[in-house]
PDB file of C-alpha atoms in Angstrom:
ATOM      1  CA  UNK C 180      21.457 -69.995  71.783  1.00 79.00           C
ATOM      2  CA  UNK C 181      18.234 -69.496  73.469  1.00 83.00           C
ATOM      3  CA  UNK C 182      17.151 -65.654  74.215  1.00 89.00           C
ATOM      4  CA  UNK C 183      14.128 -63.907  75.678  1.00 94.00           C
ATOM      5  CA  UNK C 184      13.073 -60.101  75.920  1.00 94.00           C
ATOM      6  CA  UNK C 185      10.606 -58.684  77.827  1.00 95.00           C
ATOM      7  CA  UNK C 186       9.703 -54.857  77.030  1.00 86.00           C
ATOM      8  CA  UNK C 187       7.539 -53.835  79.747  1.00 87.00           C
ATOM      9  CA  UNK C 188      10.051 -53.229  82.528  1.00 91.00           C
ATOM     10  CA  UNK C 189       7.579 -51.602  85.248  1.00 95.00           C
ATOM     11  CA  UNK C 190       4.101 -51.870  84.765  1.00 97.00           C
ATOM     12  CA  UNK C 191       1.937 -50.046  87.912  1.00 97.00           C
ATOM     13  CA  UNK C 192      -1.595 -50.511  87.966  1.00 97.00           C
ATOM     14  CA  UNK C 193      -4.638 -50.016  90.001  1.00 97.00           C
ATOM     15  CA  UNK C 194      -6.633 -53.101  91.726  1.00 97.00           C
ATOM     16  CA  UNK C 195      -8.855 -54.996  89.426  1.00 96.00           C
ATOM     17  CA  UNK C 196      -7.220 -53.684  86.327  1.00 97.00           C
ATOM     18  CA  UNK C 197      -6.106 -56.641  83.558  1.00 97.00           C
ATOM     19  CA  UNK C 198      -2.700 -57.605  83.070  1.00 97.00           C
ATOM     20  CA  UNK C 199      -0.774 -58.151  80.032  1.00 97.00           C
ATOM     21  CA  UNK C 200       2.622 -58.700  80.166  1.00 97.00           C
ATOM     22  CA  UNK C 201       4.936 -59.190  77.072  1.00 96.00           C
ATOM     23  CA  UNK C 202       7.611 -62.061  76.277  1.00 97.00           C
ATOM     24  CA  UNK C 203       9.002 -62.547  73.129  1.00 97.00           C
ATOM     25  CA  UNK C 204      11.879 -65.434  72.737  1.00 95.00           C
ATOM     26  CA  UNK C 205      14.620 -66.121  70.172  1.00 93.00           C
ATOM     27  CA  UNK C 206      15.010 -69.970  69.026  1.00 90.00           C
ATOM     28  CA  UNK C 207      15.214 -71.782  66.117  1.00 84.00           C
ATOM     29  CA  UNK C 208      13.668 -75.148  67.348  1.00 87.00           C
ATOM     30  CA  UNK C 209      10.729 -76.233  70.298  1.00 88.00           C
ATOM     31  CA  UNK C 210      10.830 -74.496  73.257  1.00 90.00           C
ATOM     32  CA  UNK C 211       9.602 -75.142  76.587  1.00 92.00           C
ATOM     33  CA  UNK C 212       8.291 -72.095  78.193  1.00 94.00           C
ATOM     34  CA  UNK C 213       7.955 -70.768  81.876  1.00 95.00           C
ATOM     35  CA  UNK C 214       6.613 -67.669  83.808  1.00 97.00           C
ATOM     36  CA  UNK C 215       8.293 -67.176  87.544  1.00 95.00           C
ATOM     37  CA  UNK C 216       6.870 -64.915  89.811  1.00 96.00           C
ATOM     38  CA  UNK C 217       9.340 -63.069  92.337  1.00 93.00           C
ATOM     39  CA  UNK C 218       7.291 -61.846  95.505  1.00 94.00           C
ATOM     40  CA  UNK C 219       9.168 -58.560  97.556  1.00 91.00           C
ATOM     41  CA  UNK C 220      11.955 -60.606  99.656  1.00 86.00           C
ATOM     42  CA  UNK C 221      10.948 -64.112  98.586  1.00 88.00           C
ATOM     43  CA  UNK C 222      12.900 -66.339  95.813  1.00 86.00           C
ATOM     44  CA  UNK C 223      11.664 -67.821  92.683  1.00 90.00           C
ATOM     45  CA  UNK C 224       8.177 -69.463  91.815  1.00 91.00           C
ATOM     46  CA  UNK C 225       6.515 -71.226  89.521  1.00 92.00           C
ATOM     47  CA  UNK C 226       3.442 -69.324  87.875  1.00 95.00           C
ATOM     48  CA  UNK C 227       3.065 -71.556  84.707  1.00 95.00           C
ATOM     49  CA  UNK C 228       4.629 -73.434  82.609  1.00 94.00           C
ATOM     50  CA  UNK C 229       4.324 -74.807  78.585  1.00 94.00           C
ATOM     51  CA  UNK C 230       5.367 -78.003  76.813  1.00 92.00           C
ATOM     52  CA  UNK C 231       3.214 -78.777  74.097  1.00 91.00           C
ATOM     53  CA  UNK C 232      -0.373 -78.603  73.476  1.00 93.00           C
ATOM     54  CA  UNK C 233      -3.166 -76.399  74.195  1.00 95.00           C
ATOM     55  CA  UNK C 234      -1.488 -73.106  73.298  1.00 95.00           C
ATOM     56  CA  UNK C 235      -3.468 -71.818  76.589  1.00 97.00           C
ATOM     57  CA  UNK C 236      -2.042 -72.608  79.596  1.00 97.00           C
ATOM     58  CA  UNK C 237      -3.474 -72.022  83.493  1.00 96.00           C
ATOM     59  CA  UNK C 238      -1.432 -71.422  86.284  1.00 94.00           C
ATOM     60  CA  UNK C 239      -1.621 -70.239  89.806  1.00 93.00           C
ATOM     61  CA  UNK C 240      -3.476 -67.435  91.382  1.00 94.00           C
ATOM     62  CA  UNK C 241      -5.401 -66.811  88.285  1.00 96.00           C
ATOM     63  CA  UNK C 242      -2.767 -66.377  85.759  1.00 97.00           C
ATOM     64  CA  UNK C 243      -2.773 -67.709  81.832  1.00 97.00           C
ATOM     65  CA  UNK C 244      -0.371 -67.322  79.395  1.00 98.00           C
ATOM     66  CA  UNK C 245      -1.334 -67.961  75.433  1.00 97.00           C
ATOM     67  CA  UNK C 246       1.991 -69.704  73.566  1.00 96.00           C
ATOM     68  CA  UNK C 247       1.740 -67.954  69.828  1.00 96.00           C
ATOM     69  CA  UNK C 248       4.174 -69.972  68.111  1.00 93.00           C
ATOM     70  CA  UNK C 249       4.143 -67.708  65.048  1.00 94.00           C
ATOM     71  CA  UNK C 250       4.841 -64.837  67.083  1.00 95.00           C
ATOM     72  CA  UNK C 251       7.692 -66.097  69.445  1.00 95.00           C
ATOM     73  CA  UNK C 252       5.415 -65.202  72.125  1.00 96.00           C
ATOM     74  CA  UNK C 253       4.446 -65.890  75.390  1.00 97.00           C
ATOM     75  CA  UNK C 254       2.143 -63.637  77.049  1.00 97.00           C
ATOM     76  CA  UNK C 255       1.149 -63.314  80.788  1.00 98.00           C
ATOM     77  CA  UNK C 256      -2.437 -61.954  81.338  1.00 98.00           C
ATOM     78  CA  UNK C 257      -4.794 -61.759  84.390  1.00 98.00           C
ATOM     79  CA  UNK C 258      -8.408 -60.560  84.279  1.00 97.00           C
ATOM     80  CA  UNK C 259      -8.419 -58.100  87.543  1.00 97.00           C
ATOM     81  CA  UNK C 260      -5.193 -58.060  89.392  1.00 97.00           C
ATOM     82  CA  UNK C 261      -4.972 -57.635  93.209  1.00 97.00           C
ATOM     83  CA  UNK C 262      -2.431 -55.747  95.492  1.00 96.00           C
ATOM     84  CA  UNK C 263      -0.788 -58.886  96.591  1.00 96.00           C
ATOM     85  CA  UNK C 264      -0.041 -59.260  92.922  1.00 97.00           C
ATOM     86  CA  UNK C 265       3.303 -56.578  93.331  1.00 97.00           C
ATOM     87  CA  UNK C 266       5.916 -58.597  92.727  1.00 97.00           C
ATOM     88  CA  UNK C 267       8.760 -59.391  89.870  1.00 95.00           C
ATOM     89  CA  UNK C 268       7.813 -61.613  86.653  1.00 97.00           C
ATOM     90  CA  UNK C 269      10.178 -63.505  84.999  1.00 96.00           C
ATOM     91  CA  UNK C 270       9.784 -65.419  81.264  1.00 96.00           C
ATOM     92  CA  UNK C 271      11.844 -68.307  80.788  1.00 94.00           C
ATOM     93  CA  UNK C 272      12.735 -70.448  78.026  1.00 93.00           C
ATOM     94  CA  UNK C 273      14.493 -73.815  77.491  1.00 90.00           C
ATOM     95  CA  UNK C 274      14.968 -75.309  74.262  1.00 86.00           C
ATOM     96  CA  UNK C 275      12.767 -78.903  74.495  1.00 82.00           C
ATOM     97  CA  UNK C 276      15.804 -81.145  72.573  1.00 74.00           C
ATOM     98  CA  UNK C 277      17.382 -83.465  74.319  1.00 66.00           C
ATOM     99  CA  UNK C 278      19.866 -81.847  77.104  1.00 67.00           C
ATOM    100  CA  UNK C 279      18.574 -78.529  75.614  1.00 65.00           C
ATOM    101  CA  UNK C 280      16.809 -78.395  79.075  1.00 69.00           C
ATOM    102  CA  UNK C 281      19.721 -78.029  80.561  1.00 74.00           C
ATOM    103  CA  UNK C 282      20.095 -74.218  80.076  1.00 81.00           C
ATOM    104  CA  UNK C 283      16.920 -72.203  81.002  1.00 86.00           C
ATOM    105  CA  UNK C 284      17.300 -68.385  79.970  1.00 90.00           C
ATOM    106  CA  UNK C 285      15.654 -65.716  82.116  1.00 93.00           C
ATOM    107  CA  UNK C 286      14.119 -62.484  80.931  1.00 94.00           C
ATOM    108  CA  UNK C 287      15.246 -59.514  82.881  1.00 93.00           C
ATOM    109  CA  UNK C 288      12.063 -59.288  84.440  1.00 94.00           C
ATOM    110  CA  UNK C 289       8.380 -56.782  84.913  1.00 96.00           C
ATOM    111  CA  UNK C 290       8.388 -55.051  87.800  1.00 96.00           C
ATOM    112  CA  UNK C 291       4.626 -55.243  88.795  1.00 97.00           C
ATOM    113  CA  UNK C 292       3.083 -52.884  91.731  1.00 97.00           C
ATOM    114  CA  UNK C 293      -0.939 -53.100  91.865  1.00 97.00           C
ATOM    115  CA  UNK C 294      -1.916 -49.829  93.698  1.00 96.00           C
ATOM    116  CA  UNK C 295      -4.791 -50.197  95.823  1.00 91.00           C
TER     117      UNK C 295
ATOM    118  CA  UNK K 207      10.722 -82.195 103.030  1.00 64.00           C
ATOM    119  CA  UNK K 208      12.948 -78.969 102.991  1.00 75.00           C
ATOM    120  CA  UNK K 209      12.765 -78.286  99.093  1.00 92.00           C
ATOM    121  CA  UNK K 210      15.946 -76.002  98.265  1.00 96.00           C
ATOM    122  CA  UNK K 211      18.023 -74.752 100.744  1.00 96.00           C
ATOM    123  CA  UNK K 212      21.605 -72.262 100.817  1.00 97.00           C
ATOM    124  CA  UNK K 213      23.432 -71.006 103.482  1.00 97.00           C
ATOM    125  CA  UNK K 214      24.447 -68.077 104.233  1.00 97.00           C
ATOM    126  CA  UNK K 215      21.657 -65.595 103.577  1.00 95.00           C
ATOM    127  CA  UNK K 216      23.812 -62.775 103.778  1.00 96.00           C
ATOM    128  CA  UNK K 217      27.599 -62.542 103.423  1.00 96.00           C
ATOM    129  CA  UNK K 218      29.911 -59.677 103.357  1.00 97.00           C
ATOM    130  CA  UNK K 219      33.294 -60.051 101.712  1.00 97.00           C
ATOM    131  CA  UNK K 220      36.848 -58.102 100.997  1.00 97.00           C
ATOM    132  CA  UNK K 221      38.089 -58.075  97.753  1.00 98.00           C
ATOM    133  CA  UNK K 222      40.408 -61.041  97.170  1.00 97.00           C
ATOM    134  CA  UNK K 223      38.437 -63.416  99.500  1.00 97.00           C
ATOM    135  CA  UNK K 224      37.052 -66.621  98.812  1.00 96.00           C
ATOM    136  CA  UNK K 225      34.057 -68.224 100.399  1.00 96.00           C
ATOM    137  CA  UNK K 226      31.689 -71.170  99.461  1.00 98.00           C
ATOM    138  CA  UNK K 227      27.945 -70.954  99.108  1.00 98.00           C
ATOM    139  CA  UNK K 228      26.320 -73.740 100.102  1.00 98.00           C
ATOM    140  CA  UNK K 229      23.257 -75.529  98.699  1.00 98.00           C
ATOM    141  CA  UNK K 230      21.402 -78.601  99.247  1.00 97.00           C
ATOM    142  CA  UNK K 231      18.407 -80.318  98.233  1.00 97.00           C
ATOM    143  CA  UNK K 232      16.158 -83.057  99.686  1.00 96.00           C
ATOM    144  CA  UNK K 233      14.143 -83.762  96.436  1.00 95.00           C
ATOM    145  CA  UNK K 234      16.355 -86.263  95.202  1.00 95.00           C
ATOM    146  CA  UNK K 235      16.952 -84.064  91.513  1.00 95.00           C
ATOM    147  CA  UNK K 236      19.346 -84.835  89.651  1.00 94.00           C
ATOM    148  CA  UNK K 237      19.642 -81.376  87.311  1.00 94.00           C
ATOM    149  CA  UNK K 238      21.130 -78.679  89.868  1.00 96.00           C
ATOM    150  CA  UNK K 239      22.457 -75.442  89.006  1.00 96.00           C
ATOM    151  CA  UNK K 240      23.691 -71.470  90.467  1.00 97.00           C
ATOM    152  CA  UNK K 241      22.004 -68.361  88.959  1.00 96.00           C
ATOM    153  CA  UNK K 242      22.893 -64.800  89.727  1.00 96.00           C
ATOM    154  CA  UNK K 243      20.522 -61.937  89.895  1.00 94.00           C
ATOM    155  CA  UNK K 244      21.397 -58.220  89.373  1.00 93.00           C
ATOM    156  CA  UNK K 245      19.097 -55.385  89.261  1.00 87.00           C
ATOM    157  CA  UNK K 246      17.553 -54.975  85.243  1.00 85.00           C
ATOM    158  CA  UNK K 247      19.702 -58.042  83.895  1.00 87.00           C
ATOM    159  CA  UNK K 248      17.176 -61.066  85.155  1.00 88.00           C
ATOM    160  CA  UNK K 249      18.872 -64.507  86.150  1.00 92.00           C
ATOM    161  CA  UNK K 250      21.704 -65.511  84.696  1.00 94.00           C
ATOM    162  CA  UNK K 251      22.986 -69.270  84.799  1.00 94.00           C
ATOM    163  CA  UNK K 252      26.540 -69.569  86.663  1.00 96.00           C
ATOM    164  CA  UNK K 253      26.784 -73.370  86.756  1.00 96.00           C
ATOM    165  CA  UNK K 254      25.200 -76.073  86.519  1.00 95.00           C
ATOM    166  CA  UNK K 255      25.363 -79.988  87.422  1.00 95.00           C
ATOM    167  CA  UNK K 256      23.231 -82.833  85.719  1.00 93.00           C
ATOM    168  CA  UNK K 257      24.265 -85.257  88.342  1.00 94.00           C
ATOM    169  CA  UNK K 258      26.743 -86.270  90.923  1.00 94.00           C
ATOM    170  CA  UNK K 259      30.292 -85.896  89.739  1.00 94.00           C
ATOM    171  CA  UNK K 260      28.921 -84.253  85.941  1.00 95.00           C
ATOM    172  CA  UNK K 261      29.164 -80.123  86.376  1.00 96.00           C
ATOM    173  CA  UNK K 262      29.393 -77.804  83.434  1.00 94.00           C
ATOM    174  CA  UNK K 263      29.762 -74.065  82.530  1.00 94.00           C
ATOM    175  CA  UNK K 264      26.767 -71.454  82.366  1.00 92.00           C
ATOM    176  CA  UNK K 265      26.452 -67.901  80.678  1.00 91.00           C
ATOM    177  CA  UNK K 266      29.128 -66.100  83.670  1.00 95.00           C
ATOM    178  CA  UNK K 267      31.051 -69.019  85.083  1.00 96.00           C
ATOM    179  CA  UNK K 268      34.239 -66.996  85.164  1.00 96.00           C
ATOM    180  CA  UNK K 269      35.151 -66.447  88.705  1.00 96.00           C
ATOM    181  CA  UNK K 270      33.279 -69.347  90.044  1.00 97.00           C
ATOM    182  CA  UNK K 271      33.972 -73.095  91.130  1.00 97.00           C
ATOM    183  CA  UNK K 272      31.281 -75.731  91.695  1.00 97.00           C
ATOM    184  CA  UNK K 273      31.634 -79.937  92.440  1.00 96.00           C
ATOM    185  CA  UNK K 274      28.718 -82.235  93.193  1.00 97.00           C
ATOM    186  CA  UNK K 275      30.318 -84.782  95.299  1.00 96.00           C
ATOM    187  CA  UNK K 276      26.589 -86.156  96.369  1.00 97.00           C
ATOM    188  CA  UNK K 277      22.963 -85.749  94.546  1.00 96.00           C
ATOM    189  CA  UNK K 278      22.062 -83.647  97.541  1.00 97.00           C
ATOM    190  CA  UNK K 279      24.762 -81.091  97.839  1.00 97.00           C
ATOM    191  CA  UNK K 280      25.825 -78.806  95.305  1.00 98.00           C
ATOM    192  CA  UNK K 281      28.503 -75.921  96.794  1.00 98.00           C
ATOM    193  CA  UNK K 282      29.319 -73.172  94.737  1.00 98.00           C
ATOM    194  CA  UNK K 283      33.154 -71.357  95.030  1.00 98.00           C
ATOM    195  CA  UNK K 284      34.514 -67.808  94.566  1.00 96.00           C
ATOM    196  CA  UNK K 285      38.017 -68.512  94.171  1.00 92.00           C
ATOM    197  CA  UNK K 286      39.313 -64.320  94.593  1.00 96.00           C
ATOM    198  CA  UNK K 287      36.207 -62.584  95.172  1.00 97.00           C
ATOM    199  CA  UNK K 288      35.165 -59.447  93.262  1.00 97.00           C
ATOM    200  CA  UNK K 289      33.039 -55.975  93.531  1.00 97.00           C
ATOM    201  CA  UNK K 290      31.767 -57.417  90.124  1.00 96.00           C
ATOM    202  CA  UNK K 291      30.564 -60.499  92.090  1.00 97.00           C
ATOM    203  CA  UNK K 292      28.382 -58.389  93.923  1.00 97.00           C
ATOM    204  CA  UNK K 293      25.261 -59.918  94.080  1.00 97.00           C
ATOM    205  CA  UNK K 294      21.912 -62.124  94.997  1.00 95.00           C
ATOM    206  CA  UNK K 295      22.662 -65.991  94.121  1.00 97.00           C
ATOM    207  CA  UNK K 296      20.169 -68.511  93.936  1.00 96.00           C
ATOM    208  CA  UNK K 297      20.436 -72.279  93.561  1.00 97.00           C
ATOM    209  CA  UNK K 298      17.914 -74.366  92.240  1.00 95.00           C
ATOM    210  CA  UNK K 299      17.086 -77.743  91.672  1.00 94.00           C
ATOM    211  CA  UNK K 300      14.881 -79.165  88.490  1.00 91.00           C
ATOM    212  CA  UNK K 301      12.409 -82.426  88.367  1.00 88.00           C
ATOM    213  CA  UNK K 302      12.074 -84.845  86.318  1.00 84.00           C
ATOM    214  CA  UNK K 303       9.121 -82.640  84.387  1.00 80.00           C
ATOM    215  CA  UNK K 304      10.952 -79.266  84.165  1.00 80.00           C
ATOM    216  CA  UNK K 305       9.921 -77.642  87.104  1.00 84.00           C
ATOM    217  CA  UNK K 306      12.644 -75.527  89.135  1.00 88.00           C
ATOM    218  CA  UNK K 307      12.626 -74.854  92.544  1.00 92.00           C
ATOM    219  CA  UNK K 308      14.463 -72.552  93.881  1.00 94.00           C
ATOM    220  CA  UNK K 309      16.149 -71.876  97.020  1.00 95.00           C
ATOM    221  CA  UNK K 310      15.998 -68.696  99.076  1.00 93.00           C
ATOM    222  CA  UNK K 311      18.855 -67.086  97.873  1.00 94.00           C
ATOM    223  CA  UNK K 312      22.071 -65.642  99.401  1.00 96.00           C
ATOM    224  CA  UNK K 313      22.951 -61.705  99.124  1.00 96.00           C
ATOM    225  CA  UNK K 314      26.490 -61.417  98.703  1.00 97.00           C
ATOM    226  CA  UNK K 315      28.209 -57.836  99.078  1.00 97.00           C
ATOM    227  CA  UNK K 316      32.564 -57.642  97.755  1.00 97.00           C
ATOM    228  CA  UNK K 317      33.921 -54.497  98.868  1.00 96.00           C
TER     229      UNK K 317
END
């Protein structure tokens, strides 16, 4: 089975500071790779996601994430981060077999807060 | 078009009740499924259903019921509710290409 870690639990930084955040999966075979962002009392959204290809992937509101395949890795970055940024971020990882997609596996989640 | 949405937002239970949460989509997905989220532990998958009448077990399906009578409607069931069930659920539908969307969650408290 599928896992995923993320190390940095809370991250606090001020505005226009880069982001990094870290996620690191477990699987033997393909993967198909996600980044959910978690805004204070909202549910779930879609930053980013990866299938195949370019290992550097665009999303939303100025986010990328590089797929290192070598690594296990999936890192979030964004060049200068803005208050509205404070939210939760959440790696996710689905094996890309056939009915693998069936089970996507959460990381427990960065705890982001930009300070102004 | 709705998206993903689940009834009640917030419900309070005694231990040894059961209740139903309720989800529907309008999106037409087949792939459904019930996560819960607890503080430092992320999401983790309760159920899910990859069409009508087809449901199988998550990571923590003890304690929990689903059917999917209809494409649309996916209700999830604690059968004898627990302070361990204490929680924020979230149901979610998936397209065709992967994508989840979820709904807006309901915050269950068992005492």
């Amino acid at each position: 089975a599928q896992s995923v870690s993320q190390h940095n639990h809370h991250v606090i930084l001020s505005e226009a500071a880069s982001l990094e955040l870290g996620c690191n999966y477990s699987y033997g075979g393909t993967v198909n790779l996600f980044w959910y962002v978690q805004y204070p009392g909202q549910h779930l959204q879609l930053l980013l996601k990866y299938f195949s290809g370019d290992p550097l992937v665009k999303g939303i509101k100025g986010f990328e994430a590089e797929f290192i395949k070598s690594k296990f890795s999936f890192n979030l970055r964004k060049p200068s981060v803005q208050w509205s940024d404070t939210a939760e971020y959440f790696c996710a990882v689905t094996p890309s077999s056939a009915g693998g997609g069936n089970k996507l596996t959460f990381g427990t989640g960065t705890q982001l807060k930009v300070e102004l | 078009n709705a998206g993903v949405t689940q009834t009640p937002k917030f419900q309070v239970l005694k231990t040894g009740q059961s209740m139903t949460l309720q989800c529907a989509q309008d999106m037409n997905h087949e792939y459904m499924s019930w996560y819960r989220q607890d503080p430092g532990m992320g999401l983790r998958l309760i159920h899910y259903s990859v069409g009508a009448g087809i449901t199988d077990q998550g990571e923590v399906p003890n304690g929990y019921n689903v059917s999917r009578s209809t494409t649309e409607d996916f209700p999830l069931r604690l059968l004898s509710a627990a302070p361990s069930q204490t929680s924020v659920y979230f149901c979610a539908s998936r397209s065709p290409v992967y994508e989840q969307y979820f709904g807006p969650g309901t915050r269950l408290t068992v005492t």
